[in-house]
Amino acid sequence: MFTGKRILLIVSGGIAAYKTLDLIRRLRERGAAVTPVLTRAAQEFVTPLSVSALAGEKVYRDLFDLTDEAEMGHIQLSRAADLVVVAPATANLMARMAGGLADDLASTLLLATDTPVLIAPSMNVRMWEHPATQRNLDQLRADGIAVVGPDAGDMACGEYGPGRMAEVPEILTAIAAALAGGPLAGRRIVVTSGPTHEPIDPVRYIANRSSGAQGTALARALAALGAEVVFVTGPADVPPPAGVQVVAVDTAREMLAAVQDALPADAAVFAAAVADWRVANAAAQKIKKDATGAPPALKFAQNPDILATVAGMGPGRPALVVGFAAETDEVLAHATAKRARKGCDWIVANDVSPATGIMGGTENEVTLITADGAETWPRLSKDAVATRLAARIAEALS
Ligand code: C5P
C-alpha cells in the first residue's frame, strides 16, 4: 500500500506537530517517501532539522526560495506526490484552503495541486466548534478533500472536547484508504449503529438487544473502499472499527443531533436500533421504592425518527439514504411499507425473530429493497453482508 508512494506532508503550526514526527517515521517504515513542507508557524513547534532527519529529505519552507524554484517549482512539488497530507491542519490553514488563498508555500501547493488531499485537523475545541471553522470544513469536504479526525479528549490547552488531532494509526489508515483510491475515495458516508439508551433516572435506562455488529461491519467495509465514514454509535457491545470518525451517543435525540452535525454526506446508512420512545418523565434523582409498594408510572414520548428526518430533507439530503427494517413477521410487506413511509431509497430488511439467532449473532439474512424491487441474499456472516452492501453503495454512488 505504502511502498513506493510519495507523500507531500504539510505541517502547519499546532501543538500536535510533535505527533507528525512519529507519523513520518511510520510512513517511512512502511516504505513511503515523505516530502516535508513546514509553515512558518510549524517551525515554532518542530524544527526543520528534526523533520528532515526523520524524513531523510530536505524540508521545504519558503515560497520564494529561488534555489528550490530552480530545483523544483512549487507546482511540480505538489504534483510529484501520490497524496498530499496536512497534519496537523490548523483552523487558520483550513480557512486559507477553503478561501483559495496562496500566501505561503503550503497554501500555494494546496491550491496548485491536482493530487488528492487528506487533512488531519487539530485545534482548540472552541476554534473547532466555531461556525467559521465548521463552514470551512463543509467547503473543504465539498471540494473533495478527505478529513481524518479530530478526536475528542483532553487537549494540550487544558480543555476537553473535539479538536485533538487523530492518532497516528488512525491517520495511517486514512492515508492507506486515500492511496488505495477505492471506489468510495472522496465520498463521505454517515453510519448509525448500536442501540440507544433512554434514561428512566440517572442510573436506569431503557435499551434494546442490538449489539451494533452489523453497523460496525458496514462502517468498516465502507472505510475499506476508501469512504470517509462518520460512525454515530449508541452504547454497542462491539468496539468501533479503526479508520472511521467515531461519535458516541446515548439517546435517540443525541443521535439525531450527531447525524445532523455530520451532514452533508454522499450517503447515510441507518443501522442503529433507535428506541422509538423515551421516558417523558425521566427523574432527575434515582427513583426510590416507597412504602405503598406502588411501581413508578412512566410516561413515554415518541423519539424523532432519524432516518425519516434525513430522508425527508430538502436541499442537503444525501444522494443515497439507506434504512434497516428489523421485523419479526411479514418481513417483506412491512419493510416495503417502511421504505415508502420513511422516504428512504433502500431498505435492508431482516427477520429478527429469536429463532433466527440474528440479533446479537454473527450472521444475517437480508432482503435489499430498492425502487427496482426486492432481492433476498443468502444467509451470510454480518461481515459478508456488510461487504456486499458497501459494494452496492459504491456502485450506486459511482
Ligand atoms: O421504524 P423502525 O424502527 O422499524 O425503522 C427502522 C429504521 O429506521 C432503521 O434504519 C433505524 O435505524 C431507523 N430509525 C431511526 N430513528 C428512529 C427509529 C428508527 O433512524 N427513531
PDB file of N, CA and C and ligand atoms in Angstrom, residues 192 252 255 269-276 303-308 322-327 338 341-342 347, ligand 1:
ATOM      1  N   THR A 192     -25.205   5.077  11.235  1.00  0.00           N
ATOM      2  CA  THR A 192     -25.614   4.961  12.641  1.00  0.00           C
ATOM      3  C   THR A 192     -25.602   3.488  13.015  1.00  0.00           C
ATOM      4  N   ALA A 252     -31.609   8.723  21.493  1.00  0.00           N
ATOM      5  CA  ALA A 252     -32.042   8.967  20.108  1.00  0.00           C
ATOM      6  C   ALA A 252     -31.870  10.433  19.740  1.00  0.00           C
ATOM      7  N   MET A 255     -28.417  11.130  19.013  1.00  0.00           N
ATOM      8  CA  MET A 255     -28.020  10.518  17.738  1.00  0.00           C
ATOM      9  C   MET A 255     -28.462  11.396  16.572  1.00  0.00           C
ATOM     10  N   VAL A 269     -26.416   5.733   6.138  1.00  0.00           N
ATOM     11  CA  VAL A 269     -26.928   4.380   6.354  1.00  0.00           C
ATOM     12  C   VAL A 269     -27.322   4.254   7.818  1.00  0.00           C
ATOM     13  N   PHE A 270     -28.572   3.909   8.048  1.00  0.00           N
ATOM     14  CA  PHE A 270     -29.108   3.924   9.406  1.00  0.00           C
ATOM     15  C   PHE A 270     -29.276   2.496   9.919  1.00  0.00           C
ATOM     16  N   ALA A 271     -28.209   1.990  10.530  1.00  0.00           N
ATOM     17  CA  ALA A 271     -28.241   0.621  11.032  1.00  0.00           C
ATOM     18  C   ALA A 271     -28.536   0.586  12.531  1.00  0.00           C
ATOM     19  N   ALA A 272     -28.693   1.752  13.149  1.00  0.00           N
ATOM     20  CA  ALA A 272     -28.931   1.760  14.603  1.00  0.00           C
ATOM     21  C   ALA A 272     -30.332   1.251  14.923  1.00  0.00           C
ATOM     22  N   ALA A 273     -30.436   0.617  16.078  1.00  0.00           N
ATOM     23  CA  ALA A 273     -31.747   0.229  16.606  1.00  0.00           C
ATOM     24  C   ALA A 273     -32.157   1.337  17.582  1.00  0.00           C
ATOM     25  N   VAL A 274     -32.777   2.351  17.009  1.00  0.00           N
ATOM     26  CA  VAL A 274     -33.103   3.546  17.794  1.00  0.00           C
ATOM     27  C   VAL A 274     -34.368   3.279  18.609  1.00  0.00           C
ATOM     28  N   ALA A 275     -34.359   3.658  19.884  1.00  0.00           N
ATOM     29  CA  ALA A 275     -35.570   3.488  20.695  1.00  0.00           C
ATOM     30  C   ALA A 275     -36.675   4.369  20.124  1.00  0.00           C
ATOM     31  N   ASP A 276     -37.839   3.783  19.915  1.00  0.00           N
ATOM     32  CA  ASP A 276     -38.939   4.582  19.364  1.00  0.00           C
ATOM     33  C   ASP A 276     -39.489   5.554  20.397  1.00  0.00           C
ATOM     34  N   ASN A 303     -39.726   9.334  20.126  1.00  0.00           N
ATOM     35  CA  ASN A 303     -38.444   9.900  19.725  1.00  0.00           C
ATOM     36  C   ASN A 303     -38.518  10.385  18.282  1.00  0.00           C
ATOM     37  N   PRO A 304     -37.628  11.306  17.903  1.00  0.00           N
ATOM     38  CA  PRO A 304     -37.582  11.689  16.488  1.00  0.00           C
ATOM     39  C   PRO A 304     -37.147  10.490  15.655  1.00  0.00           C
ATOM     40  N   ASP A 305     -37.677  10.381  14.453  1.00  0.00           N
ATOM     41  CA  ASP A 305     -37.239   9.320  13.538  1.00  0.00           C
ATOM     42  C   ASP A 305     -36.087   9.891  12.708  1.00  0.00           C
ATOM     43  N   ILE A 306     -34.886   9.415  13.001  1.00  0.00           N
ATOM     44  CA  ILE A 306     -33.683   9.994  12.386  1.00  0.00           C
ATOM     45  C   ILE A 306     -33.676   9.701  10.879  1.00  0.00           C
ATOM     46  N   LEU A 307     -33.963   8.454  10.552  1.00  0.00           N
ATOM     47  CA  LEU A 307     -33.984   8.053   9.141  1.00  0.00           C
ATOM     48  C   LEU A 307     -34.994   8.893   8.357  1.00  0.00           C
ATOM     49  N   ALA A 308     -36.229   8.989   8.873  1.00  0.00           N
ATOM     50  CA  ALA A 308     -37.263   9.742   8.149  1.00  0.00           C
ATOM     51  C   ALA A 308     -36.891  11.219   8.052  1.00  0.00           C
ATOM     52  N   VAL A 322     -30.183   4.962   3.261  1.00  0.00           N
ATOM     53  CA  VAL A 322     -30.472   3.535   3.436  1.00  0.00           C
ATOM     54  C   VAL A 322     -30.942   3.276   4.866  1.00  0.00           C
ATOM     55  N   GLY A 323     -32.083   2.614   4.994  1.00  0.00           N
ATOM     56  CA  GLY A 323     -32.582   2.238   6.310  1.00  0.00           C
ATOM     57  C   GLY A 323     -32.549   0.733   6.496  1.00  0.00           C
ATOM     58  N   PHE A 324     -32.684   0.298   7.713  1.00  0.00           N
ATOM     59  CA  PHE A 324     -32.801  -1.119   8.019  1.00  0.00           C
ATOM     60  C   PHE A 324     -34.210  -1.375   8.562  1.00  0.00           C
ATOM     61  N   ALA A 325     -34.711  -2.554   8.367  1.00  0.00           N
ATOM     62  CA  ALA A 325     -36.003  -2.901   8.952  1.00  0.00           C
ATOM     63  C   ALA A 325     -35.856  -4.252   9.616  1.00  0.00           C
ATOM     64  N   ALA A 326     -35.832  -4.230  10.924  1.00  0.00           N
ATOM     65  CA  ALA A 326     -35.771  -5.476  11.692  1.00  0.00           C
ATOM     66  C   ALA A 326     -37.212  -5.852  12.023  1.00  0.00           C
ATOM     67  N   GLU A 327     -37.654  -6.957  11.483  1.00  0.00           N
ATOM     68  CA  GLU A 327     -39.059  -7.346  11.661  1.00  0.00           C
ATOM     69  C   GLU A 327     -39.125  -8.745  12.261  1.00  0.00           C
ATOM     70  N   LYS A 338     -42.350   0.307   4.947  1.00  0.00           N
ATOM     71  CA  LYS A 338     -41.454   1.212   5.691  1.00  0.00           C
ATOM     72  C   LYS A 338     -40.642   2.079   4.743  1.00  0.00           C
ATOM     73  N   ARG A 341     -42.921   4.791   3.645  1.00  0.00           N
ATOM     74  CA  ARG A 341     -43.314   5.689   4.731  1.00  0.00           C
ATOM     75  C   ARG A 341     -42.167   6.615   5.129  1.00  0.00           C
ATOM     76  N   LYS A 342     -40.955   6.056   5.159  1.00  0.00           N
ATOM     77  CA  LYS A 342     -39.824   6.860   5.641  1.00  0.00           C
ATOM     78  C   LYS A 342     -39.168   7.671   4.532  1.00  0.00           C
ATOM     79  N   ILE A 347     -34.129  -0.118   1.669  1.00  0.00           N
ATOM     80  CA  ILE A 347     -34.324  -0.714   2.999  1.00  0.00           C
ATOM     81  C   ILE A 347     -33.632  -2.079   2.991  1.00  0.00           C
TER      82      ILE A 347
HETATM   83  O1  C5P B   1     -39.462   2.136  12.339  1.00  0.00           O
HETATM   84  P1  C5P B   1     -38.279   1.239  12.565  1.00  0.00           P
HETATM   85  O2  C5P B   1     -37.610   1.486  13.887  1.00  0.00           O
HETATM   86  O3  C5P B   1     -38.532  -0.204  12.334  1.00  0.00           O
HETATM   87  O4  C5P B   1     -37.266   1.697  11.430  1.00  0.00           O
HETATM   88  C1  C5P B   1     -36.012   1.142  11.335  1.00  0.00           C
HETATM   89  C2  C5P B   1     -35.112   2.041  10.564  1.00  0.00           C
HETATM   90  O5  C5P B   1     -35.312   3.405  10.931  1.00  0.00           O
HETATM   91  C3  C5P B   1     -33.664   1.759  10.862  1.00  0.00           C
HETATM   92  O6  C5P B   1     -32.904   2.111   9.722  1.00  0.00           O
HETATM   93  C4  C5P B   1     -33.394   2.687  12.029  1.00  0.00           C
HETATM   94  O7  C5P B   1     -32.009   2.975  12.152  1.00  0.00           O
HETATM   95  C5  C5P B   1     -34.199   3.899  11.652  1.00  0.00           C
HETATM   96  N1  C5P B   1     -34.741   4.653  12.784  1.00  0.00           N
HETATM   97  C6  C5P B   1     -34.260   5.903  13.050  1.00  0.00           C
HETATM   98  N2  C5P B   1     -34.800   6.646  14.085  1.00  0.00           N
HETATM   99  C7  C5P B   1     -35.805   6.146  14.839  1.00  0.00           C
HETATM  100  C8  C5P B   1     -36.295   4.864  14.560  1.00  0.00           C
HETATM  101  C9  C5P B   1     -35.739   4.145  13.552  1.00  0.00           C
HETATM  102  O8  C5P B   1     -33.333   6.354  12.370  1.00  0.00           O
HETATM  103  N3  C5P B   1     -36.289   6.874  15.825  1.00  0.00           N
END
